[in-house]
mmCIF file of C-alpha atoms in Angstrom:
data_model
loop_
_atom_site.group_PDB
_atom_site.id
_atom_site.type_symbol
_atom_site.label_atom_id
_atom_site.label_comp_id
_atom_site.label_asym_id
_atom_site.label_seq_id
_atom_site.Cartn_x
_atom_site.Cartn_y
_atom_site.Cartn_z
ATOM 1 C CA UNK A 11 27.718 64.015 61.925
ATOM 2 C CA UNK A 12 31.325 63.938 62.755
ATOM 3 C CA UNK A 13 32.065 62.242 59.526
ATOM 4 C CA UNK A 14 29.601 65.055 57.442
ATOM 5 C CA UNK A 15 31.840 67.708 59.743
ATOM 6 C CA UNK A 16 35.219 65.945 58.682
ATOM 7 C CA UNK A 17 34.162 66.127 55.007
ATOM 8 C CA UNK A 18 33.375 69.956 55.107
ATOM 9 C CA UNK A 19 36.636 70.491 56.831
ATOM 10 C CA UNK A 20 38.921 68.409 54.127
ATOM 11 C CA UNK A 21 36.664 70.351 51.241
ATOM 12 C CA UNK A 22 38.633 73.574 52.218
ATOM 13 C CA UNK A 23 41.826 71.789 51.688
ATOM 14 C CA UNK A 24 41.430 71.957 48.122
ATOM 15 C CA UNK A 25 42.410 74.358 45.090
ATOM 16 C CA UNK A 26 38.524 74.475 44.199
ATOM 17 C CA UNK A 27 37.516 75.944 47.351
ATOM 18 C CA UNK A 28 40.237 78.637 47.340
ATOM 19 C CA UNK A 29 39.091 79.344 43.562
ATOM 20 C CA UNK A 30 35.344 79.432 44.719
ATOM 21 C CA UNK A 31 35.203 81.452 47.768
ATOM 22 C CA UNK A 32 37.823 83.820 46.228
ATOM 23 C CA UNK A 33 35.446 84.395 43.345
ATOM 24 C CA UNK A 34 32.612 84.609 46.002
ATOM 25 C CA UNK A 35 34.716 87.574 47.654
ATOM 26 C CA UNK A 36 35.105 89.244 44.452
ATOM 27 C CA UNK A 37 31.333 89.554 43.875
ATOM 28 C CA UNK A 38 30.860 90.622 47.541
ATOM 29 C CA UNK A 39 33.129 93.435 46.438
ATOM 30 C CA UNK A 40 31.958 94.307 43.384
ATOM 31 C CA UNK A 41 28.405 94.633 45.040
ATOM 32 C CA UNK A 42 29.920 97.223 47.410
ATOM 33 C CA UNK A 43 29.723 94.778 50.352
ATOM 34 C CA UNK A 44 33.506 94.521 51.596
ATOM 35 C CA UNK A 45 34.783 96.445 54.925
ATOM 36 C CA UNK A 46 38.381 97.523 53.518
ATOM 37 C CA UNK A 47 38.190 97.613 49.624
ATOM 38 C CA UNK A 48 36.442 98.778 46.484
ATOM 39 C CA UNK A 49 37.013 97.231 43.116
ATOM 40 C CA UNK A 50 37.561 99.296 39.757
ATOM 41 C CA UNK A 51 37.481 96.424 36.837
ATOM 42 C CA UNK A 52 38.227 99.435 34.405
ATOM 43 C CA UNK A 53 41.732 99.456 35.306
ATOM 44 C CA UNK A 54 42.254 95.561 34.853
ATOM 45 C CA UNK A 55 43.239 96.017 30.879
ATOM 46 C CA UNK A 56 46.160 98.391 31.938
ATOM 47 C CA UNK A 57 47.329 95.587 34.252
ATOM 48 C CA UNK A 58 47.075 93.289 31.268
ATOM 49 C CA UNK A 59 49.705 95.633 29.387
ATOM 50 C CA UNK A 60 51.720 95.882 32.257
ATOM 51 C CA UNK A 61 52.221 92.043 32.783
ATOM 52 C CA UNK A 62 52.612 91.795 29.142
ATOM 53 C CA UNK A 63 55.217 94.228 28.874
ATOM 54 C CA UNK A 64 57.266 92.308 31.708
ATOM 55 C CA UNK A 65 56.645 88.818 29.913
ATOM 56 C CA UNK A 66 57.411 89.812 26.591
ATOM 57 C CA UNK A 67 60.963 91.090 27.954
ATOM 58 C CA UNK A 68 61.671 88.254 30.181
ATOM 59 C CA UNK A 69 60.482 85.524 27.556
ATOM 60 C CA UNK A 70 60.574 87.174 23.970
ATOM 61 C CA UNK A 71 59.411 83.952 22.583
ATOM 62 C CA UNK A 72 56.470 83.628 24.889
ATOM 63 C CA UNK A 73 57.597 80.316 25.657
ATOM 64 C CA UNK A 74 57.156 80.753 29.720
ATOM 65 C CA UNK A 75 58.153 78.176 32.398
ATOM 66 C CA UNK A 76 55.957 77.246 35.344
ATOM 67 C CA UNK A 77 55.979 79.960 38.298
ATOM 68 C CA UNK A 78 57.927 77.618 40.483
ATOM 69 C CA UNK A 79 60.876 77.457 43.140
ATOM 70 C CA UNK A 80 63.152 76.031 40.186
ATOM 71 C CA UNK A 81 63.363 79.467 38.557
ATOM 72 C CA UNK A 82 65.030 80.962 41.812
ATOM 73 C CA UNK A 83 67.857 78.473 41.129
ATOM 74 C CA UNK A 84 68.992 80.051 38.188
ATOM 75 C CA UNK A 85 71.671 82.818 38.532
ATOM 76 C CA UNK A 86 73.113 84.588 35.862
ATOM 77 C CA UNK A 87 71.794 82.424 33.603
ATOM 78 C CA UNK A 88 73.190 79.461 35.142
ATOM 79 C CA UNK A 89 70.891 76.767 36.325
ATOM 80 C CA UNK A 90 72.742 76.033 39.723
ATOM 81 C CA UNK A 91 70.405 72.682 40.908
ATOM 82 C CA UNK A 92 70.350 71.491 37.000
ATOM 83 C CA UNK A 93 74.085 71.620 36.978
ATOM 84 C CA UNK A 94 74.198 69.829 40.363
ATOM 85 C CA UNK A 95 71.872 67.306 39.389
ATOM 86 C CA UNK A 96 73.137 66.437 35.669
ATOM 87 C CA UNK A 97 76.103 65.650 37.370
ATOM 88 C CA UNK A 98 75.237 63.506 39.940
ATOM 89 C CA UNK A 99 74.734 59.569 39.584
ATOM 90 C CA UNK A 100 70.954 58.670 40.080
ATOM 91 C CA UNK A 101 70.244 55.194 40.150
ATOM 92 C CA UNK A 102 66.879 55.772 38.532
ATOM 93 C CA UNK A 103 64.373 58.705 37.774
ATOM 94 C CA UNK A 104 62.307 58.419 41.099
ATOM 95 C CA UNK A 105 65.815 59.114 42.938
ATOM 96 C CA UNK A 106 66.282 62.022 41.443
ATOM 97 C CA UNK A 107 62.646 63.026 42.075
ATOM 98 C CA UNK A 108 62.864 62.234 45.535
ATOM 99 C CA UNK A 109 65.753 64.443 45.953
ATOM 100 C CA UNK A 110 63.999 67.499 43.871
ATOM 101 C CA UNK A 111 61.044 67.050 46.322
ATOM 102 C CA UNK A 112 63.286 67.239 49.154
ATOM 103 C CA UNK A 113 64.843 70.262 47.858
ATOM 104 C CA UNK A 114 61.377 71.820 46.723
ATOM 105 C CA UNK A 115 59.660 71.232 50.127
ATOM 106 C CA UNK A 116 62.538 72.644 52.513
ATOM 107 C CA UNK A 117 63.056 75.571 49.983
ATOM 108 C CA UNK A 118 59.371 76.834 49.679
ATOM 109 C CA UNK A 119 59.086 76.408 53.562
ATOM 110 C CA UNK A 120 62.111 78.759 53.900
ATOM 111 C CA UNK A 121 60.844 81.186 51.348
ATOM 112 C CA UNK A 122 58.765 83.411 53.279
ATOM 113 C CA UNK A 123 59.312 87.045 52.780
ATOM 114 C CA UNK A 124 62.900 88.024 53.651
ATOM 115 C CA UNK A 125 62.443 91.848 54.633
ATOM 116 C CA UNK A 126 64.145 94.436 52.524
ATOM 117 C CA UNK A 127 67.467 94.595 54.433
ATOM 118 C CA UNK A 128 68.514 90.950 54.167
ATOM 119 C CA UNK A 129 71.284 89.660 51.526
ATOM 120 C CA UNK A 130 72.863 86.393 50.810
ATOM 121 C CA UNK A 131 76.439 86.665 49.604
ATOM 122 C CA UNK A 132 76.900 84.228 47.231
ATOM 123 C CA UNK A 133 80.008 82.245 47.534
ATOM 124 C CA UNK A 134 80.491 81.545 43.604
ATOM 125 C CA UNK A 135 79.827 85.279 42.058
ATOM 126 C CA UNK A 136 80.354 87.321 45.256
ATOM 127 C CA UNK A 137 76.947 89.082 44.687
ATOM 128 C CA UNK A 138 74.831 89.831 47.558
ATOM 129 C CA UNK A 139 71.236 88.629 46.627
ATOM 130 C CA UNK A 140 67.923 89.690 48.466
ATOM 131 C CA UNK A 141 64.517 88.828 48.932
ATOM 132 C CA UNK A 142 62.956 85.200 47.426
ATOM 133 C CA UNK A 143 65.777 84.730 44.934
ATOM 134 C CA UNK A 144 68.488 85.046 48.072
ATOM 135 C CA UNK A 145 66.558 82.553 49.830
ATOM 136 C CA UNK A 146 66.464 80.044 47.284
ATOM 137 C CA UNK A 147 70.071 80.046 46.697
ATOM 138 C CA UNK A 148 70.746 80.069 50.349
ATOM 139 C CA UNK A 149 68.671 76.878 50.605
ATOM 140 C CA UNK A 150 70.170 75.455 47.575
ATOM 141 C CA UNK A 151 73.811 75.798 49.119
ATOM 142 C CA UNK A 152 72.442 74.455 52.458
ATOM 143 C CA UNK A 153 70.823 71.471 50.371
ATOM 144 C CA UNK A 154 74.081 70.728 48.412
ATOM 145 C CA UNK A 155 76.442 70.903 51.328
ATOM 146 C CA UNK A 156 74.508 68.358 53.059
ATOM 147 C CA UNK A 157 73.159 70.120 55.921
ATOM 148 C CA UNK A 158 69.753 68.439 56.163
ATOM 149 C CA UNK A 159 71.416 64.878 55.321
ATOM 150 C CA UNK A 160 72.188 62.124 57.943
ATOM 151 C CA UNK A 161 74.675 60.619 55.322
ATOM 152 C CA UNK A 162 77.840 62.656 54.844
ATOM 153 C CA UNK A 163 78.190 60.326 51.491
ATOM 154 C CA UNK A 164 74.812 61.369 50.137
ATOM 155 C CA UNK A 165 74.624 65.116 50.573
ATOM 156 C CA UNK A 166 71.414 65.531 47.980
ATOM 157 C CA UNK A 167 68.803 64.325 50.769
ATOM 158 C CA UNK A 168 66.823 65.490 53.646
ATOM 159 C CA UNK A 169 66.239 63.195 56.495
ATOM 160 C CA UNK A 170 63.325 63.682 58.485
ATOM 161 C CA UNK A 171 65.544 63.058 61.898
ATOM 162 C CA UNK A 172 67.938 65.874 61.218
ATOM 163 C CA UNK A 173 65.312 68.393 60.286
ATOM 164 C CA UNK A 174 63.471 67.413 63.477
ATOM 165 C CA UNK A 175 66.377 68.778 65.680
ATOM 166 C CA UNK A 176 67.809 71.226 63.535
ATOM 167 C CA UNK A 177 68.913 74.116 65.699
ATOM 168 C CA UNK A 178 68.050 77.841 64.981
ATOM 169 C CA UNK A 179 71.943 78.329 64.840
ATOM 170 C CA UNK A 180 72.275 76.267 62.081
ATOM 171 C CA UNK A 181 69.899 78.519 60.126
ATOM 172 C CA UNK A 182 71.024 81.584 61.453
ATOM 173 C CA UNK A 183 74.615 80.703 60.056
ATOM 174 C CA UNK A 184 73.882 79.366 56.942
ATOM 175 C CA UNK A 185 71.562 82.573 56.088
ATOM 176 C CA UNK A 186 74.254 84.853 56.968
ATOM 177 C CA UNK A 187 72.184 86.549 59.617
ATOM 178 C CA UNK A 188 73.545 88.993 61.858
ATOM 179 C CA UNK A 189 72.446 92.205 63.374
ATOM 180 C CA UNK A 190 73.782 94.080 60.247
ATOM 181 C CA UNK A 191 71.899 91.765 58.124
ATOM 182 C CA UNK A 192 68.543 90.903 59.407
ATOM 183 C CA UNK A 193 66.097 88.310 58.186
ATOM 184 C CA UNK A 194 62.459 88.126 59.294
ATOM 185 C CA UNK A 195 60.587 85.134 60.715
ATOM 186 C CA UNK A 196 63.877 82.997 61.372
ATOM 187 C CA UNK A 197 62.421 81.715 64.357
ATOM 188 C CA UNK A 198 59.294 80.775 62.496
ATOM 189 C CA UNK A 199 60.821 79.102 59.553
ATOM 190 C CA UNK A 200 63.244 76.863 61.820
ATOM 191 C CA UNK A 201 60.098 75.838 63.617
ATOM 192 C CA UNK A 202 58.170 74.886 60.608
ATOM 193 C CA UNK A 203 61.343 72.835 59.163
ATOM 194 C CA UNK A 204 61.556 70.877 62.913
ATOM 195 C CA UNK A 205 57.635 70.354 62.299
ATOM 196 C CA UNK A 206 58.168 69.086 59.420
ATOM 197 C CA UNK A 207 60.997 66.682 60.389
ATOM 198 C CA UNK A 208 58.791 65.403 62.983
ATOM 199 C CA UNK A 209 55.704 65.100 61.056
ATOM 200 C CA UNK A 210 57.709 63.046 58.331
ATOM 201 C CA UNK A 211 59.488 60.699 60.971
ATOM 202 C CA UNK A 212 56.192 59.664 62.270
ATOM 203 C CA UNK A 213 54.791 58.885 58.999
ATOM 204 C CA UNK A 214 56.630 56.217 57.356
ATOM 205 C CA UNK A 215 53.661 54.693 55.695
ATOM 206 C CA UNK A 216 53.563 57.856 53.425
ATOM 207 C CA UNK A 217 56.960 59.376 53.586
ATOM 208 C CA UNK A 218 59.035 56.207 54.105
ATOM 209 C CA UNK A 219 57.683 53.936 50.795
ATOM 210 C CA UNK A 220 61.080 53.433 49.322
ATOM 211 C CA UNK A 221 63.765 54.888 51.841
ATOM 212 C CA UNK A 222 64.049 56.500 55.467
ATOM 213 C CA UNK A 223 61.598 58.654 56.139
ATOM 214 C CA UNK A 224 62.152 61.953 54.126
ATOM 215 C CA UNK A 225 59.891 64.819 52.694
ATOM 216 C CA UNK A 226 61.025 63.333 49.114
ATOM 217 C CA UNK A 227 59.058 60.507 50.157
ATOM 218 C CA UNK A 228 55.944 62.399 49.008
ATOM 219 C CA UNK A 229 57.036 61.676 45.507
ATOM 220 C CA UNK A 230 56.318 57.886 45.927
ATOM 221 C CA UNK A 231 52.814 58.590 47.701
ATOM 222 C CA UNK A 232 51.671 61.122 44.493
ATOM 223 C CA UNK A 233 53.263 58.548 42.375
ATOM 224 C CA UNK A 234 51.005 55.757 43.840
ATOM 225 C CA UNK A 235 48.009 57.735 42.704
ATOM 226 C CA UNK A 236 48.740 58.003 39.069
ATOM 227 C CA UNK A 237 46.163 56.779 36.389
ATOM 228 C CA UNK A 238 47.714 55.783 33.379
ATOM 229 C CA UNK A 239 50.869 57.886 34.093
ATOM 230 C CA UNK A 240 48.727 60.910 34.899
ATOM 231 C CA UNK A 241 48.357 62.832 37.694
ATOM 232 C CA UNK A 242 46.183 66.109 38.119
ATOM 233 C CA UNK A 243 47.805 68.964 39.662
ATOM 234 C CA UNK A 244 44.646 69.534 42.097
ATOM 235 C CA UNK A 245 45.839 66.197 43.392
ATOM 236 C CA UNK A 246 49.521 67.401 44.146
ATOM 237 C CA UNK A 247 48.057 69.963 46.131
ATOM 238 C CA UNK A 248 45.680 67.752 48.051
ATOM 239 C CA UNK A 249 48.317 65.455 48.759
ATOM 240 C CA UNK A 250 50.682 68.355 49.844
ATOM 241 C CA UNK A 251 47.734 70.047 52.317
ATOM 242 C CA UNK A 252 46.570 66.578 53.591
ATOM 243 C CA UNK A 253 49.822 65.213 54.248
ATOM 244 C CA UNK A 254 52.026 68.139 55.406
ATOM 245 C CA UNK A 255 48.930 70.357 56.783
ATOM 246 C CA UNK A 256 49.691 69.461 60.353
ATOM 247 C CA UNK A 257 53.340 71.181 60.468
ATOM 248 C CA UNK A 258 51.529 74.781 60.073
ATOM 249 C CA UNK A 259 51.461 76.931 63.180
ATOM 250 C CA UNK A 260 47.758 76.267 64.787
ATOM 251 C CA UNK A 261 45.601 78.580 63.825
ATOM 252 C CA UNK A 262 41.935 77.379 63.021
ATOM 253 C CA UNK A 263 40.796 73.831 63.000
ATOM 254 C CA UNK A 264 37.241 72.129 62.096
ATOM 255 C CA UNK A 265 36.699 68.624 63.330
ATOM 256 C CA UNK A 266 40.123 68.461 64.409
ATOM 257 C CA UNK A 267 41.776 69.008 61.037
ATOM 258 C CA UNK A 268 44.047 72.106 60.689
ATOM 259 C CA UNK A 269 43.172 74.226 58.097
ATOM 260 C CA UNK A 270 46.330 75.994 57.415
ATOM 261 C CA UNK A 271 46.356 79.356 55.291
ATOM 262 C CA UNK A 272 42.529 79.392 55.988
ATOM 263 C CA UNK A 273 41.273 82.383 57.657
ATOM 264 C CA UNK A 274 37.586 84.068 58.817
ATOM 265 C CA UNK A 275 35.588 86.805 57.220
ATOM 266 C CA UNK A 276 31.975 87.115 58.150
ATOM 267 C CA UNK A 277 30.871 88.450 54.423
ATOM 268 C CA UNK A 278 31.642 84.695 53.319
ATOM 269 C CA UNK A 279 28.076 82.873 54.163
ATOM 270 C CA UNK A 280 27.451 79.192 53.564
ATOM 271 C CA UNK A 281 24.895 76.940 55.092
ATOM 272 C CA UNK A 282 27.181 74.766 56.792
ATOM 273 C CA UNK A 283 30.262 74.514 59.407
ATOM 274 C CA UNK A 284 32.322 76.288 56.604
ATOM 275 C CA UNK A 285 30.938 79.710 56.924
ATOM 276 C CA UNK A 286 33.120 82.699 57.275
ATOM 277 C CA UNK A 287 36.248 80.525 56.281
ATOM 278 C CA UNK A 288 38.301 81.667 53.193
ATOM 279 C CA UNK A 289 41.080 79.188 52.468
ATOM 280 C CA UNK A 290 43.793 80.592 50.414
ATOM 281 C CA UNK A 291 47.013 77.925 50.689
ATOM 282 C CA UNK A 292 49.485 80.198 49.297
ATOM 283 C CA UNK A 293 52.862 78.274 50.362
ATOM 284 C CA UNK A 294 50.983 74.950 49.536
ATOM 285 C CA UNK A 295 50.112 75.863 46.352
ATOM 286 C CA UNK A 296 53.621 77.727 45.288
ATOM 287 C CA UNK A 297 55.140 74.319 46.730
ATOM 288 C CA UNK A 298 52.599 72.390 44.422
ATOM 289 C CA UNK A 299 53.440 74.295 41.298
ATOM 290 C CA UNK A 300 57.287 73.371 42.040
ATOM 291 C CA UNK A 301 56.500 69.656 42.369
ATOM 292 C CA UNK A 302 55.347 69.603 38.873
ATOM 293 C CA UNK A 303 58.441 69.733 36.979
ATOM 294 C CA UNK A 304 60.288 66.801 39.125
ATOM 295 C CA UNK A 305 57.179 64.850 38.032
ATOM 296 C CA UNK A 306 57.281 65.590 34.965
ATOM 297 C CA UNK A 307 60.856 64.586 34.805
ATOM 298 C CA UNK A 308 60.225 61.593 36.073
ATOM 299 C CA UNK A 309 57.818 60.327 33.555
ATOM 300 C CA UNK A 310 54.420 61.622 34.825
ATOM 301 C CA UNK A 311 52.089 63.315 32.782
ATOM 302 C CA UNK A 312 50.627 66.330 35.030
ATOM 303 C CA UNK A 313 47.263 67.459 33.861
ATOM 304 C CA UNK A 314 44.824 70.289 34.744
ATOM 305 C CA UNK A 315 47.518 72.812 35.865
ATOM 306 C CA UNK A 316 45.258 75.412 35.626
ATOM 307 C CA UNK A 317 43.028 73.673 38.458
ATOM 308 C CA UNK A 318 45.592 75.182 40.516
ATOM 309 C CA UNK A 319 44.738 78.973 41.481
ATOM 310 C CA UNK A 320 46.677 82.037 41.361
ATOM 311 C CA UNK A 321 48.934 82.805 44.780
ATOM 312 C CA UNK A 322 47.678 85.214 47.349
ATOM 313 C CA UNK A 323 50.811 86.864 48.131
ATOM 314 C CA UNK A 324 52.291 90.486 48.180
ATOM 315 C CA UNK A 325 53.302 90.826 44.774
ATOM 316 C CA UNK A 326 50.451 89.649 42.877
ATOM 317 C CA UNK A 327 47.983 91.552 45.468
ATOM 318 C CA UNK A 328 50.310 94.424 45.181
ATOM 319 C CA UNK A 329 49.814 94.570 41.443
ATOM 320 C CA UNK A 330 46.076 95.302 41.780
ATOM 321 C CA UNK A 331 46.635 98.025 44.591
ATOM 322 C CA UNK A 332 49.530 99.650 42.731
ATOM 323 C CA UNK A 333 47.438 99.951 39.391
ATOM 324 C CA UNK A 334 44.014 101.030 41.151
ATOM 325 C CA UNK A 335 42.184 97.839 40.512
ATOM 326 C CA UNK A 336 41.849 97.732 44.403
ATOM 327 C CA UNK A 337 41.195 100.687 46.320
ATOM 328 C CA UNK A 338 41.158 101.203 50.001
ATOM 329 C CA UNK A 339 38.071 102.811 51.701
ATOM 330 C CA UNK A 340 40.049 104.310 54.195
ATOM 331 C CA UNK A 341 43.417 105.679 52.526
ATOM 332 C CA UNK A 342 45.204 106.121 55.969
ATOM 333 C CA UNK A 343 45.123 102.044 56.003
ATOM 334 C CA UNK A 344 48.222 102.197 53.416
ATOM 335 C CA UNK A 345 50.364 103.432 56.276
ATOM 336 C CA UNK A 346 49.313 101.079 59.082
ATOM 337 C CA UNK A 347 50.484 97.661 59.650
ATOM 338 C CA UNK A 348 47.670 94.897 59.316
ATOM 339 C CA UNK A 349 47.695 91.224 61.250
ATOM 340 C CA UNK A 350 47.642 88.604 58.738
ATOM 341 C CA UNK A 351 44.282 87.401 59.764
ATOM 342 C CA UNK A 352 42.764 90.979 59.955
ATOM 343 C CA UNK A 353 39.897 91.506 57.667
ATOM 344 C CA UNK A 354 41.977 93.838 55.497
ATOM 345 C CA UNK A 355 44.537 91.377 54.586
ATOM 346 C CA UNK A 356 41.822 88.486 54.194
ATOM 347 C CA UNK A 357 40.225 90.557 51.916
ATOM 348 C CA UNK A 358 43.059 91.566 50.040
ATOM 349 C CA UNK A 359 44.435 87.802 49.550
ATOM 350 C CA UNK A 360 41.011 86.381 48.613
ATOM 351 C CA UNK A 361 40.338 89.316 46.003
ATOM 352 C CA UNK A 362 44.070 88.665 44.584
ATOM 353 C CA UNK A 363 43.020 84.912 43.883
ATOM 354 C CA UNK A 364 39.715 86.002 42.143
ATOM 355 C CA UNK A 365 41.411 89.088 39.875
ATOM 356 C CA UNK A 366 44.409 86.712 38.955
ATOM 357 C CA UNK A 367 41.928 84.189 37.099
ATOM 358 C CA UNK A 368 40.537 87.189 35.371
ATOM 359 C CA UNK A 369 43.850 88.786 34.383
ATOM 360 C CA UNK A 370 44.612 85.394 33.125
ATOM 361 C CA UNK A 371 41.546 85.483 30.755
ATOM 362 C CA UNK A 372 42.665 89.238 29.604
ATOM 363 C CA UNK A 373 46.453 88.058 28.805
ATOM 364 C CA UNK A 374 45.350 84.969 27.007
ATOM 365 C CA UNK A 375 42.693 87.096 24.825
ATOM 366 C CA UNK A 376 45.316 89.593 23.839
ATOM 367 C CA UNK A 377 48.094 86.852 22.968
ATOM 368 C CA UNK A 378 45.288 84.600 21.462
ATOM 369 C CA UNK A 379 46.335 81.769 23.714
ATOM 370 C CA UNK A 380 44.271 78.912 25.404
ATOM 371 C CA UNK A 381 44.707 77.740 28.849
ATOM 372 C CA UNK A 382 46.422 74.718 27.782
ATOM 373 C CA UNK A 383 49.014 76.919 25.761
ATOM 374 C CA UNK A 384 49.356 79.334 28.444
ATOM 375 C CA UNK A 385 48.596 77.823 31.883
ATOM 376 C CA UNK A 386 48.023 80.261 34.675
ATOM 377 C CA UNK A 387 51.167 79.082 36.109
ATOM 378 C CA UNK A 388 52.776 80.697 33.125
ATOM 379 C CA UNK A 389 51.277 84.025 33.643
ATOM 380 C CA UNK A 390 52.181 84.350 37.210
ATOM 381 C CA UNK A 391 55.818 83.426 36.160
ATOM 382 C CA UNK A 392 55.841 85.683 32.998
ATOM 383 C CA UNK A 393 54.124 87.595 34.491
ATOM 384 C CA UNK A 394 51.853 89.059 37.387
ATOM 385 C CA UNK A 395 54.628 88.442 40.104
ATOM 386 C CA UNK A 396 57.415 90.166 38.134
ATOM 387 C CA UNK A 397 54.787 93.251 37.160
ATOM 388 C CA UNK A 398 53.884 93.546 41.104
ATOM 389 C CA UNK A 399 57.688 93.901 42.005
ATOM 390 C CA UNK A 400 58.308 96.568 39.000
ATOM 391 C CA UNK A 401 55.479 98.853 39.873
ATOM 392 C CA UNK A 402 56.473 98.406 43.524
ATOM 393 C CA UNK A 403 59.780 99.914 42.659
ATOM 394 C CA UNK A 404 58.563 102.192 40.563
ATOM 395 C CA UNK A 405 56.033 103.661 43.489
ATOM 396 C CA UNK A 406 58.195 103.314 46.665
ATOM 397 C CA UNK A 407 62.382 103.455 46.621
ATOM 398 C CA UNK A 408 62.721 100.216 48.606
ATOM 399 C CA UNK A 409 60.420 98.182 46.403
ATOM 400 C CA UNK A 410 58.216 97.549 49.648
ATOM 401 C CA UNK A 411 54.525 96.178 48.877
ATOM 402 C CA UNK A 412 51.585 99.162 49.203
ATOM 403 C CA UNK A 413 50.053 97.570 52.269
ATOM 404 C CA UNK A 414 52.075 96.390 55.440
ATOM 405 C CA UNK A 415 51.753 92.756 56.679
ATOM 406 C CA UNK A 416 53.081 91.976 60.005
ATOM 407 C CA UNK A 417 53.751 88.210 58.956
ATOM 408 C CA UNK A 418 55.333 85.307 61.157
ATOM 409 C CA UNK A 419 57.218 83.852 58.255
ATOM 410 C CA UNK A 420 54.843 81.037 57.382
ATOM 411 C CA UNK A 421 52.163 82.854 54.966
ATOM 412 C CA UNK A 422 53.749 85.038 52.457
#
């Protein structure tokens, strides 16, 4: 019985479960069964056109890279990380991949919504950069300066023991936080990195196969699972969820297994212990998308990229609310702040995932492309995230999302 329960819990730690349950939520919504939202699919064509408009502007040739953290390291057309990495001397491709896993993991964990007020002053250009891009450049500067390394001669690494004792003051200073430049959820981010350090240090059999324990050791763990040089993208997520899952603040557990970005909604019924549970795994999937390119550069063929799902975050979700696909039953909910575990937010995020799949089909049909030639990861990048931001700024001067979520810095 315990084994069956554990199996049911682990089944939620997958992209397949995210997609299936989000699809169920959409069906419930289309049948009028949700508490907070109704759905107008007739407006989806307008969303597809909006996504195509921003995609063509950003990528006129429609050669669209994946939605990944690496895009945020490009500033004024210069790829900051590529410039640093290409100038460094790596003993082999695996060494660079470990460093890129280190950077991606830490940078994504630090990327959970900055708030509208925060800016990072870039030392090279003097620009003040906000939101996700500012967090990215800040995290790259921390990494390049050796903030996370235990060896002053080797800055491009993240050592578990350094992370485990990383002081809040170090991140406060590195993010240039002050009363005049507040950053949301800084304590939550610091705690997350410390948890990551402790977890990695305690699992040398996963994270220390070819080096002292470091998050980048996950590269070797995933590489060992390759079959004929190929790794399926859902297997990357599975490794991220199963190996890094315990770092997330304790929310829901099943059979002693932390379920991470997984929430309750009574409308979602199954005939086992996972009834009412809605997995979303937003940050873990964002990280998994960001680990594809380091694996490819290391010589692996990453397959089934569309096995991952769209991301349940406020730009993608805001796209559907602002375009009128998702309609609040109570318009006053737009003015209230909602806890991340509220039914409204759980519905919004799950519906976002399911609608992104439908939207991807529409976009591909308009372009005459297939999932292989235009994966969901590229549609997100082209794409849905940018279109969500565009309409947010068109509707609200500060570009804030249409719904207010009380986040602790570890969900969005």
